[in-house]
Amino acid sequence: MISPEKLGFPTVLRPPDRVMGATESTDFRFEERVNDHVCPVEWYYEPAAGGWNVVIRPGKEPVKYLKLRWHGDFSSVEAVLGDEWGRISAPHAPVEWRSVMPHRPLPWFCLARAGERLVCYGVKTGCDCFAFFQLDNHGITLFLNLMSGSIGTDVKEEFVACTVTETAGEDNESVYDTARRFMTMLCEKPVLPKAPVFGVNNWYWAYGNISRDIVLRETDYLMEMTQGVTHRPCMVIDDGWQLNRTSQPHYYIGGPFYCANSRFGDMQEVSQRIAEKGARPGIWYRPLLTLGVMPEEAKLREYANGMVMDPSHPYTLERLREDSERLRRWGYEVIKHDFTGNDALGEDPFAAANHTNVLVTDGKRFFDNTKTTATILKNLYKAIQAGAGDADVIGCSVIGHLSAGIHSIQRVGTDTSGRSVEWTARNGVHAFMRLPMNDTLFRIDPDCAAFTDMVDADTNLQFMELCAVTGATTLASVTPYSLADAQMKRINEIYRLADSMEKPYGISHFERCAIPEEFTDGTEVKRFNWTEYYDGSRINLAWTY
């Protein structure tokens, strides 16, 4: 571990210079200087393997926040990078290098660049809190959200809220390489796919209008597109198979997931047919939204004509395990779960997170308020993975820092589009700002390249090539039998590239980009032009066109 002190910056692996905390009865403005009294949160900070642990003890009241402050000189810093809570998107929730902004929350980690010097501060994955840094010219702050839903956590046993660590760039080490090395420090035991993940997902051409026959036809087309590959391609059935799916005006895409609708019939037989054709069967579902009878105390809230199950309740966790176990038993080797962040925390849980210190939970409390929100979400992911067994689980709408070490794949960006190619560039390509996390925290999924009559095929082929050369998941939504001969040849080359597991490319200009265009494997540079199709970037943009 290289200390930032080597480069003239302060270390956070020492007792903080100032500590503030809040419990259930603490005044909202607990950060005011007039409130510089004894911190009401019972806690301590101690050395641990690879960093220092922030430990929370049971106290007189439920805990809400803890804020640690280290003084030091950051006046030479020119640019700062942090992460986002959930999936990232541009421009709404971008991950990008910016100038120093003292009030800006930097979720999970903070990279600061001063000329050729780079320092990194972060908390390790698998936290039992939500954590963000703030950096200013005079010091660095670590803020821990220890709440359970919208109330304080009634701590019953001592626990490690997070482990803080740090490093600095080495001589002749690129900013990207330092960031990637730092990610390996943040996640010591990542769970990764055993083989390349490439193939198709039918959402961005069909948008739920699918059936058993359509999926089997897609699989045939997939096998044509992937001729000559060594590993089996994935055929992921997205939203549209579930029993109670309805469209507007009564939109519902939840469970239960014990059987399919009449367009699919026996889902185990569908899986077997996909496997017989030579593909890995995959499936999407929304675990927390359901219909039917359940214990009243296991209901979190009503939503979309259904009920969101409380992820802290034992009934819910067992239900999640049983559902994913059933999908695996049916033969699905790739299981994608979606909307858990929205369902557990609120429809847009992080809308206000950059302006306040409270995660939105629609004013609801969890059944078990002895656990923090972070712990509750981790237990949700663990229950799904326990049922899924050896399947590759794709977490979509998950908190990546909490799912790392549990799921092997994470959707790192907001939706791409089969209706607007600019949407794919803004979100899909922007998601590559998380490329240092690829195979260090999990396999990143930047989402699908879409091939429909509404979007440019050449741009999407470039996006697929980018996924393939970087070692990310390489998934496409392809309208069956829509590609011209030249496009079929090109997509086959890309799938073969994704299958080859060659040395992946990294971003060659990581410190000065937000929509990366230059990538290198150390010897060769690949360049892409994401503004070529529109000759610039569109201003008036909608998801539908």
Coordinates of C-alpha atoms in Angstrom, one line a residue:
M1 CA 0.0 0.0 0.0
I2 CA 1.5 3.4 -1.1
S3 CA 0.6 6.1 1.4
P4 CA -0.7 9.5 0.0
E5 CA 1.8 11.0 2.4
K6 CA 4.5 10.0 0.0
L7 CA 3.0 12.5 -2.5
G8 CA 2.4 15.2 0.0
F9 CA -1.2 14.5 0.8
P10 CA -2.8 13.5 4.1
T11 CA -3.5 9.9 5.2
V12 CA -6.9 8.9 6.5
L13 CA -5.4 5.8 8.1
R14 CA -5.2 7.6 11.5
P15 CA -7.6 9.0 14.0
P16 CA -9.7 11.8 12.4
D17 CA -9.3 15.4 13.5
R18 CA -13.0 16.0 14.0
V19 CA -16.0 13.6 14.5
M20 CA -19.7 14.4 14.3
G21 CA -22.6 12.0 14.7
A22 CA -26.4 11.9 14.8
T23 CA -28.8 9.6 16.6
E24 CA -32.6 9.5 16.4
S25 CA -33.1 12.5 18.7
T26 CA -30.2 14.6 17.4
D27 CA -31.1 17.9 15.9
F28 CA -31.2 17.9 12.0
R29 CA -28.3 20.4 11.9
F30 CA -25.9 18.2 13.8
E31 CA -23.0 19.5 11.7
E32 CA -23.2 23.0 13.0
R33 CA -20.1 24.3 14.9
V34 CA -22.3 25.2 17.9
N35 CA -23.0 21.4 18.2
D36 CA -19.3 20.5 18.7
H37 CA -20.1 18.4 21.7
V38 CA -19.4 14.8 22.5
C39 CA -20.5 12.6 19.5
P40 CA -23.7 10.7 20.5
V41 CA -22.8 7.7 18.2
E42 CA -20.9 5.0 20.0
W43 CA -18.0 4.1 17.6
Y44 CA -14.3 3.6 17.3
Y45 CA -11.7 3.5 14.5
E46 CA -8.9 0.9 14.5
P47 CA -6.3 -0.6 12.2
A48 CA -7.4 -3.7 10.2
A49 CA -6.0 -5.8 7.3
G50 CA -5.6 -3.4 4.4
G51 CA -7.0 -0.4 6.1
W52 CA -8.8 0.9 9.2
N53 CA -12.3 -0.2 10.4
V54 CA -15.1 2.1 11.4
V55 CA -16.9 0.1 14.2
I56 CA -20.3 1.0 15.5
R57 CA -21.4 -0.1 19.0
P58 CA -24.9 -0.3 20.5
G59 CA -25.8 3.0 22.1
K60 CA -28.7 4.7 23.9
E61 CA -30.5 5.6 20.7
P62 CA -30.8 4.4 17.1
V63 CA -27.9 5.8 15.0
K64 CA -28.3 7.8 11.8
Y65 CA -25.0 9.4 10.7
L66 CA -21.3 9.5 11.4
K67 CA -19.0 12.1 9.9
L68 CA -15.2 11.9 10.1
R69 CA -13.0 14.7 9.1
W70 CA -9.2 14.8 8.4
H71 CA -7.3 18.0 7.9
G72 CA -4.7 18.4 5.2
D73 CA -3.6 20.4 2.1
F74 CA -5.4 19.6 -1.1
S75 CA -5.0 23.0 -2.7
S76 CA -2.9 21.6 -5.6
V77 CA -5.7 19.2 -6.7
E78 CA -7.0 19.9 -10.2
A79 CA -9.6 17.3 -10.7
V80 CA -11.6 14.8 -8.6
L81 CA -13.5 11.6 -9.5
G82 CA -16.0 9.7 -7.4
D83 CA -18.6 7.0 -8.2
E84 CA -22.4 6.9 -8.2
W85 CA -24.8 5.0 -5.9
G86 CA -26.6 2.9 -8.5
R87 CA -26.4 2.8 -12.3
I88 CA -24.7 5.8 -13.8
S89 CA -26.1 7.9 -16.6
A90 CA -25.2 11.1 -18.4
P91 CA -26.2 13.8 -17.8
H92 CA -28.4 13.0 -14.8
A93 CA -26.0 11.0 -12.6
P94 CA -22.6 11.2 -14.4
V95 CA -19.3 9.8 -13.2
E96 CA -16.8 12.3 -14.5
W97 CA -13.7 14.2 -13.5
R98 CA -14.5 17.6 -12.0
S99 CA -12.8 20.5 -10.3
V100 CA -12.8 20.6 -6.5
M101 CA -16.3 21.2 -5.2
P102 CA -16.4 20.9 -1.4
H103 CA -20.1 20.0 -1.0
R104 CA -20.1 17.3 -3.8
P105 CA -20.7 13.8 -2.4
L106 CA -18.2 11.2 -3.9
P107 CA -19.9 7.8 -3.3
W108 CA -17.6 5.0 -2.0
F109 CA -14.3 6.5 -3.2
C110 CA -12.4 9.6 -4.2
L111 CA -9.6 10.0 -6.7
A112 CA -7.8 13.3 -6.7
R113 CA -5.3 14.4 -9.4
A114 CA -2.7 17.1 -9.0
G115 CA -0.5 17.3 -12.1
E116 CA 1.2 13.9 -12.3
R117 CA 0.3 13.0 -8.7
L118 CA -2.8 10.8 -8.0
V119 CA -4.2 9.8 -4.6
C120 CA -7.1 7.5 -3.9
Y121 CA -9.3 7.2 -0.8
G122 CA -12.1 4.7 -0.4
V123 CA -14.1 2.2 1.6
K124 CA -14.0 -1.5 0.7
T125 CA -16.9 -3.2 -0.9
G126 CA -19.5 -5.1 1.2
C127 CA -20.0 -2.1 3.6
D128 CA -22.8 -2.1 6.2
C129 CA -23.5 1.6 5.5
F130 CA -23.7 4.0 2.6
A131 CA -20.5 6.0 2.5
F132 CA -19.3 9.0 0.6
F133 CA -16.3 11.3 0.7
Q134 CA -16.1 15.1 0.3
L135 CA -12.9 16.8 -0.6
D136 CA -11.9 20.5 -0.3
N137 CA -8.7 22.5 -0.3
H138 CA -8.3 22.0 3.5
G139 CA -9.2 18.4 4.1
I140 CA -11.2 15.3 3.3
T141 CA -14.5 14.1 4.9
L142 CA -16.0 10.7 5.1
F143 CA -19.8 10.6 5.7
L144 CA -21.5 7.4 6.8
N145 CA -25.3 6.9 6.4
L146 CA -26.2 4.4 9.1
M147 CA -29.9 4.6 8.8
S148 CA -32.5 1.8 8.4
G149 CA -34.8 3.0 5.8
S150 CA -36.0 6.5 6.9
I151 CA -35.2 6.0 10.6
G152 CA -32.2 5.4 12.7
T153 CA -30.8 1.8 13.1
D154 CA -31.4 0.3 16.5
V155 CA -28.0 -1.3 16.8
K156 CA -28.0 -4.5 19.0
E157 CA -24.5 -5.8 18.3
E158 CA -21.2 -4.2 17.5
F159 CA -20.5 -4.2 13.7
V160 CA -17.9 -2.9 11.2
A161 CA -19.7 -0.2 9.2
C162 CA -16.9 0.0 6.6
T163 CA -13.2 -0.5 6.1
V164 CA -11.3 2.6 4.9
T165 CA -8.2 2.3 2.7
E166 CA -6.0 4.4 0.4
T167 CA -3.2 4.4 -2.1
A168 CA -1.3 6.7 -4.4
G169 CA -0.1 6.5 -8.0
E170 CA 3.3 4.9 -8.6
D171 CA 6.0 6.3 -10.9
N172 CA 5.1 5.9 -14.6
E173 CA 1.7 4.4 -13.7
S174 CA -1.2 5.8 -15.7
V175 CA -4.3 7.2 -14.0
Y176 CA -6.4 4.4 -15.4
D177 CA -3.9 1.7 -14.1
T178 CA -3.8 3.3 -10.7
A179 CA -7.6 3.4 -10.5
R180 CA -7.8 -0.3 -11.6
R181 CA -5.2 -1.3 -8.9
F182 CA -7.2 0.7 -6.3
M183 CA -10.3 -1.3 -7.3
T184 CA -8.5 -4.5 -6.5
M185 CA -7.8 -3.1 -3.0
L186 CA -11.5 -2.2 -2.5
C187 CA -12.7 -5.7 -3.4
E188 CA -10.4 -8.5 -2.1
K189 CA -12.7 -11.4 -3.1
P190 CA -14.7 -10.6 -6.3
V191 CA -17.0 -13.2 -7.7
L192 CA -16.5 -13.4 -11.5
P193 CA -18.0 -15.4 -14.4
K194 CA -16.0 -18.5 -15.3
A195 CA -16.4 -17.8 -19.0
P196 CA -16.9 -14.8 -21.3
V197 CA -20.5 -13.4 -21.3
F198 CA -21.8 -12.6 -24.7
G199 CA -25.0 -13.1 -26.7
V200 CA -28.4 -11.5 -26.9
N201 CA -31.1 -10.0 -24.7
N202 CA -34.4 -9.3 -26.4
W203 CA -35.5 -6.2 -24.5
Y204 CA -34.3 -3.4 -26.9
W205 CA -36.0 -4.7 -30.0
A206 CA -39.1 -6.4 -28.6
Y207 CA -39.7 -4.4 -25.4
G208 CA -41.7 -7.2 -23.8
N209 CA -43.6 -8.3 -26.9
I210 CA -42.1 -11.8 -26.9
S211 CA -43.2 -15.5 -26.9
R212 CA -41.7 -18.9 -26.8
D213 CA -41.6 -19.1 -30.6
I214 CA -39.9 -15.7 -30.9
V215 CA -37.3 -16.7 -28.3
L216 CA -36.5 -20.0 -30.0
R217 CA -36.3 -18.1 -33.4
E218 CA -33.9 -15.6 -31.7
T219 CA -31.8 -18.5 -30.5
D220 CA -31.5 -19.9 -34.0
Y221 CA -30.4 -16.5 -35.2
L222 CA -27.9 -16.2 -32.3
M223 CA -26.3 -19.4 -33.2
E224 CA -25.8 -18.1 -36.8
M225 CA -24.3 -14.9 -35.5
T226 CA -21.9 -16.8 -33.2
Q227 CA -20.6 -19.5 -35.6
G228 CA -17.1 -20.5 -34.7
V229 CA -17.0 -19.4 -31.0
T230 CA -15.6 -21.7 -28.3
H231 CA -17.8 -20.7 -25.4
R232 CA -21.6 -20.9 -25.5
P233 CA -23.4 -17.6 -26.2
C234 CA -26.2 -16.4 -23.9
M235 CA -29.9 -16.2 -24.9
V236 CA -31.4 -13.9 -22.2
I237 CA -35.2 -13.8 -22.0
D238 CA -36.1 -10.3 -20.7
D239 CA -39.4 -8.9 -19.4
G240 CA -42.4 -10.4 -21.1
W241 CA -42.5 -14.0 -20.0
Q242 CA -44.0 -13.6 -16.5
L243 CA -47.6 -14.8 -15.6
N244 CA -49.2 -11.5 -14.7
R245 CA -47.5 -9.0 -17.0
T246 CA -49.9 -6.3 -18.2
S247 CA -49.4 -3.1 -20.2
Q248 CA -50.9 0.3 -19.9
P249 CA -53.2 1.6 -18.4
H250 CA -52.5 -0.9 -15.6
Y251 CA -48.8 -1.5 -16.1
Y252 CA -47.5 -4.4 -14.1
I253 CA -44.2 -6.4 -14.6
G254 CA -43.8 -8.2 -11.3
G255 CA -44.3 -11.7 -10.0
P256 CA -45.2 -14.3 -8.8
F257 CA -42.6 -16.3 -10.8
Y258 CA -43.7 -19.9 -10.3
C259 CA -44.9 -20.2 -13.9
A260 CA -45.1 -18.2 -17.2
N261 CA -47.9 -16.7 -19.3
S262 CA -49.7 -18.6 -22.0
R263 CA -47.3 -17.3 -24.7
F264 CA -44.5 -19.3 -23.1
G265 CA -45.9 -22.3 -21.3
D266 CA -43.4 -24.5 -19.5
M267 CA -40.3 -22.3 -18.9
Q268 CA -38.2 -25.4 -18.1
E269 CA -39.0 -26.7 -21.5
V270 CA -38.1 -23.4 -23.1
S271 CA -34.8 -23.4 -21.3
Q272 CA -34.1 -27.0 -22.5
R273 CA -34.8 -26.0 -26.1
I274 CA -32.4 -23.1 -25.9
A275 CA -29.7 -25.3 -24.5
E276 CA -30.3 -28.0 -27.1
K277 CA -29.7 -25.3 -29.8
G278 CA -26.3 -24.6 -28.2
A279 CA -26.9 -21.4 -26.1
R280 CA -26.8 -20.6 -22.4
P281 CA -30.4 -20.0 -21.2
G282 CA -30.8 -16.7 -19.4
I283 CA -33.8 -15.0 -17.8
W284 CA -34.9 -11.6 -16.3
Y285 CA -37.2 -11.0 -13.3
R286 CA -38.3 -8.4 -10.8
P287 CA -37.9 -10.1 -7.4
L288 CA -39.6 -7.7 -4.9
L289 CA -42.8 -6.8 -6.8
T290 CA -45.5 -9.4 -6.5
L291 CA -49.2 -10.2 -6.2
G292 CA -51.0 -12.7 -3.9
V293 CA -51.3 -13.4 -0.2
M294 CA -48.4 -12.8 2.1
P295 CA -47.9 -11.8 5.8
E296 CA -49.0 -8.3 6.3
E297 CA -45.8 -7.4 8.1
A298 CA -43.8 -8.5 5.0
K299 CA -45.4 -5.8 2.9
L300 CA -43.3 -2.7 2.4
R301 CA -45.6 -0.7 0.2
E302 CA -48.2 -0.9 -2.6
Y303 CA -46.9 -0.2 -6.1
A304 CA -48.1 -0.7 -9.7
N305 CA -51.2 -2.6 -8.7
G306 CA -49.0 -5.0 -6.8
M307 CA -47.1 -5.2 -3.5
V308 CA -43.4 -4.6 -2.8
M309 CA -42.1 -7.1 -0.3
D310 CA -40.0 -5.8 2.6
P311 CA -36.4 -7.0 2.0
S312 CA -35.7 -7.1 5.7
H313 CA -38.4 -9.6 6.5
P314 CA -37.5 -13.3 6.7
Y315 CA -40.5 -14.2 4.5
T316 CA -39.2 -12.0 1.7
L317 CA -35.7 -13.4 1.9
E318 CA -36.9 -17.0 1.8
R319 CA -39.2 -16.1 -1.1
L320 CA -36.3 -14.5 -3.0
R321 CA -34.2 -17.6 -2.5
E322 CA -37.0 -19.9 -3.6
D323 CA -37.7 -17.9 -6.8
S324 CA -34.1 -17.8 -7.9
E325 CA -33.6 -21.5 -7.0
R326 CA -36.6 -22.3 -9.2
L327 CA -35.2 -20.3 -12.1
R328 CA -31.9 -22.2 -11.8
R329 CA -33.7 -25.5 -11.5
W330 CA -35.6 -24.7 -14.7
G331 CA -32.1 -24.6 -16.3
Y332 CA -31.4 -20.9 -16.5
E333 CA -27.6 -20.3 -16.2
V334 CA -27.8 -16.5 -16.4
I335 CA -30.3 -14.8 -14.0
K336 CA -30.9 -11.1 -14.2
H337 CA -32.8 -9.5 -11.3
D338 CA -34.0 -5.9 -11.7
F339 CA -35.6 -3.0 -9.8
T340 CA -34.6 -4.1 -6.3
G341 CA -33.1 -0.6 -5.7
N342 CA -36.2 1.2 -6.8
D343 CA -38.5 -1.2 -5.0
A344 CA -36.7 -1.4 -1.7
L345 CA -35.8 2.3 -1.4
G346 CA -38.3 4.2 -3.5
E347 CA -39.1 4.8 -7.1
D348 CA -36.1 7.2 -7.6
P349 CA -34.1 6.5 -4.5
F350 CA -31.1 8.7 -5.2
A351 CA -32.9 11.7 -6.7
A352 CA -32.0 13.8 -3.6
A353 CA -28.9 11.9 -2.5
N354 CA -26.5 14.5 -4.0
H355 CA -28.2 17.3 -2.1
T356 CA -29.1 15.7 1.3
N357 CA -27.8 12.9 3.4
V358 CA -31.0 10.9 3.5
L359 CA -31.7 8.1 1.0
V360 CA -35.3 8.3 -0.2
T361 CA -37.5 5.5 1.2
D362 CA -41.0 7.0 0.6
G363 CA -41.2 7.6 4.4
K364 CA -41.3 3.8 5.1
R365 CA -39.4 1.9 7.7
F366 CA -38.2 -1.6 7.3
F367 CA -39.6 -4.5 9.4
D368 CA -36.1 -5.1 10.9
N369 CA -34.7 -1.8 11.9
T370 CA -31.8 -3.4 13.8
K371 CA -30.0 -3.6 10.4
T372 CA -28.9 -0.7 8.3
T373 CA -30.2 -0.2 4.8
A374 CA -26.9 -1.3 3.3
T375 CA -27.0 -4.6 5.3
I376 CA -30.6 -5.2 4.3
L377 CA -29.7 -4.8 0.6
K378 CA -26.7 -7.1 1.0
N379 CA -28.9 -9.8 2.6
L380 CA -31.3 -9.4 -0.3
Y381 CA -28.5 -10.0 -2.9
K382 CA -27.2 -13.0 -0.8
A383 CA -30.6 -14.6 -0.8
I384 CA -31.0 -14.3 -4.5
Q385 CA -27.5 -15.7 -5.1
A386 CA -28.0 -18.5 -2.6
G387 CA -30.9 -19.8 -4.7
A388 CA -29.2 -19.2 -8.0
G389 CA -26.3 -21.3 -7.0
D390 CA -23.7 -21.5 -9.7
A391 CA -25.6 -19.3 -12.2
D392 CA -24.2 -16.0 -13.2
V393 CA -26.4 -13.4 -11.6
I394 CA -26.7 -10.0 -13.3
G395 CA -27.6 -7.3 -10.8
C396 CA -29.6 -4.5 -12.5
S397 CA -30.7 -1.6 -10.3
V398 CA -28.4 -2.8 -7.5
I399 CA -25.8 -0.9 -5.4
G400 CA -22.6 -2.2 -7.0
H401 CA -20.4 -1.5 -3.9
L402 CA -22.7 -3.8 -1.9
S403 CA -23.3 -6.5 -4.5
A404 CA -19.5 -6.9 -5.3
G405 CA -18.3 -10.2 -4.0
I406 CA -21.9 -11.6 -4.2
H407 CA -23.0 -11.3 -7.9
S408 CA -20.6 -11.9 -10.8
I409 CA -22.1 -9.3 -13.1
Q410 CA -23.5 -5.8 -12.6
R411 CA -25.4 -3.5 -15.0
V412 CA -23.2 -0.4 -14.5
G413 CA -25.1 2.1 -16.7
T414 CA -28.6 3.3 -17.3
D415 CA -30.6 1.9 -20.3
T416 CA -29.4 2.0 -23.8
S417 CA -32.1 2.2 -26.5
G418 CA -33.4 0.5 -29.6
R419 CA -35.1 3.8 -30.5
S420 CA -32.3 6.4 -30.1
V421 CA -28.7 5.7 -30.8
E422 CA -27.7 8.8 -28.8
W423 CA -29.2 7.2 -25.8
T424 CA -26.8 4.3 -26.2
A425 CA -23.8 6.7 -26.5
R426 CA -24.8 8.8 -23.5
N427 CA -25.5 5.9 -21.2
G428 CA -23.9 2.8 -22.6
V429 CA -20.5 4.3 -23.5
H430 CA -20.6 6.6 -20.4
A431 CA -20.9 3.4 -18.3
F432 CA -17.3 2.6 -19.3
M433 CA -16.1 5.2 -16.8
R434 CA -16.5 2.2 -14.5
L435 CA -14.2 0.1 -16.6
P436 CA -11.6 0.0 -13.8
M437 CA -14.1 -2.2 -11.9
N438 CA -14.3 -4.8 -14.7
D439 CA -13.1 -8.1 -13.3
T440 CA -11.9 -6.4 -10.1
L441 CA -15.3 -5.8 -8.5
F442 CA -17.4 -7.8 -10.9
R443 CA -17.9 -8.2 -14.7
I444 CA -19.4 -4.9 -15.9
D445 CA -22.5 -5.0 -18.1
P446 CA -22.7 -1.7 -20.1
D447 CA -26.1 -2.9 -21.5
C448 CA -27.1 -3.9 -25.0
A449 CA -26.3 -2.7 -28.5
A450 CA -29.7 -2.6 -30.2
F451 CA -30.4 -3.5 -33.8
T452 CA -33.8 -2.2 -35.0
D453 CA -35.0 -0.1 -37.9
M454 CA -34.9 3.0 -35.7
V455 CA -31.2 3.1 -34.8
D456 CA -27.9 3.1 -36.7
A457 CA -26.4 -0.3 -37.0
D458 CA -22.8 0.9 -37.5
T459 CA -22.8 2.8 -34.2
N460 CA -24.1 -0.2 -32.4
L461 CA -21.5 -2.4 -33.9
Q462 CA -18.9 0.0 -32.6
F463 CA -20.5 -0.2 -29.2
M464 CA -20.4 -4.0 -29.3
E465 CA -16.7 -3.9 -30.4
L466 CA -15.9 -1.7 -27.4
C467 CA -17.6 -4.2 -25.1
A468 CA -15.7 -7.1 -26.6
V469 CA -12.2 -5.5 -26.6
T470 CA -12.5 -4.4 -23.0
G471 CA -13.7 -7.7 -21.7
A472 CA -17.1 -6.4 -20.6
T473 CA -20.3 -8.4 -21.2
T474 CA -21.1 -8.2 -25.0
L475 CA -24.9 -8.4 -25.3
A476 CA -27.0 -7.2 -28.2
S477 CA -30.8 -6.9 -28.9
V478 CA -31.1 -8.0 -32.5
T479 CA -34.4 -8.0 -34.4
P480 CA -34.4 -11.6 -35.8
Y481 CA -33.1 -11.9 -39.3
S482 CA -32.7 -8.1 -39.7
L483 CA -28.9 -7.8 -40.4
A484 CA -27.4 -7.5 -43.8
D485 CA -24.7 -9.9 -44.9
A486 CA -21.9 -7.4 -44.1
Q487 CA -23.4 -6.7 -40.7
M488 CA -23.7 -10.5 -40.0
K489 CA -20.0 -10.9 -40.9
R490 CA -19.1 -8.0 -38.6
I491 CA -21.1 -9.1 -35.6
N492 CA -19.7 -12.6 -35.9
E493 CA -16.2 -11.1 -35.8
I494 CA -17.1 -9.2 -32.7
Y495 CA -18.6 -12.2 -30.9
R496 CA -15.5 -14.2 -31.7
L497 CA -13.5 -11.3 -30.2
A498 CA -15.6 -11.4 -27.0
D499 CA -15.2 -15.2 -26.9
S500 CA -11.4 -15.1 -27.2
M501 CA -10.6 -13.7 -23.8
E502 CA -7.6 -11.8 -25.2
K503 CA -5.9 -9.1 -23.1
P504 CA -8.5 -6.4 -22.5
Y505 CA -8.2 -2.8 -23.5
G506 CA -8.3 0.0 -20.9
I507 CA -9.1 3.7 -21.3
S508 CA -6.0 5.6 -22.5
H509 CA -7.4 9.1 -21.5
F510 CA -9.3 8.2 -18.4
E511 CA -8.4 11.4 -16.6
R512 CA -9.9 13.7 -19.3
C513 CA -13.0 12.0 -20.5
A514 CA -16.6 11.2 -19.6
I515 CA -17.7 9.5 -22.9
P516 CA -14.5 7.5 -23.6
E517 CA -13.2 7.3 -27.2
E518 CA -9.6 6.0 -26.9
F519 CA -8.7 2.6 -25.5
T520 CA -5.4 0.7 -25.4
D521 CA -4.0 -2.7 -24.6
G522 CA -0.6 -1.3 -23.9
T523 CA 0.6 -1.5 -27.5
E524 CA -2.3 -0.6 -29.8
V525 CA -4.8 2.2 -29.5
K526 CA -8.4 1.9 -30.7
R527 CA -10.4 5.0 -31.4
F528 CA -14.2 5.4 -31.6
N529 CA -16.3 8.4 -32.6
W530 CA -19.6 8.5 -30.8
T531 CA -20.7 11.8 -32.2
E532 CA -20.3 10.8 -35.9
Y533 CA -23.8 9.7 -36.6
Y534 CA -25.5 13.1 -35.6
D535 CA -22.3 15.1 -36.4
G536 CA -22.3 16.3 -32.8
S537 CA -24.6 15.6 -29.9
R538 CA -28.4 16.0 -29.9
I539 CA -30.0 18.6 -27.6
N540 CA -33.7 17.5 -27.9
L541 CA -33.6 13.8 -26.9
A542 CA -36.3 11.4 -26.0
W543 CA -36.0 7.7 -25.2
T544 CA -38.7 6.9 -27.8
Y545 CA -37.0 8.5 -30.8

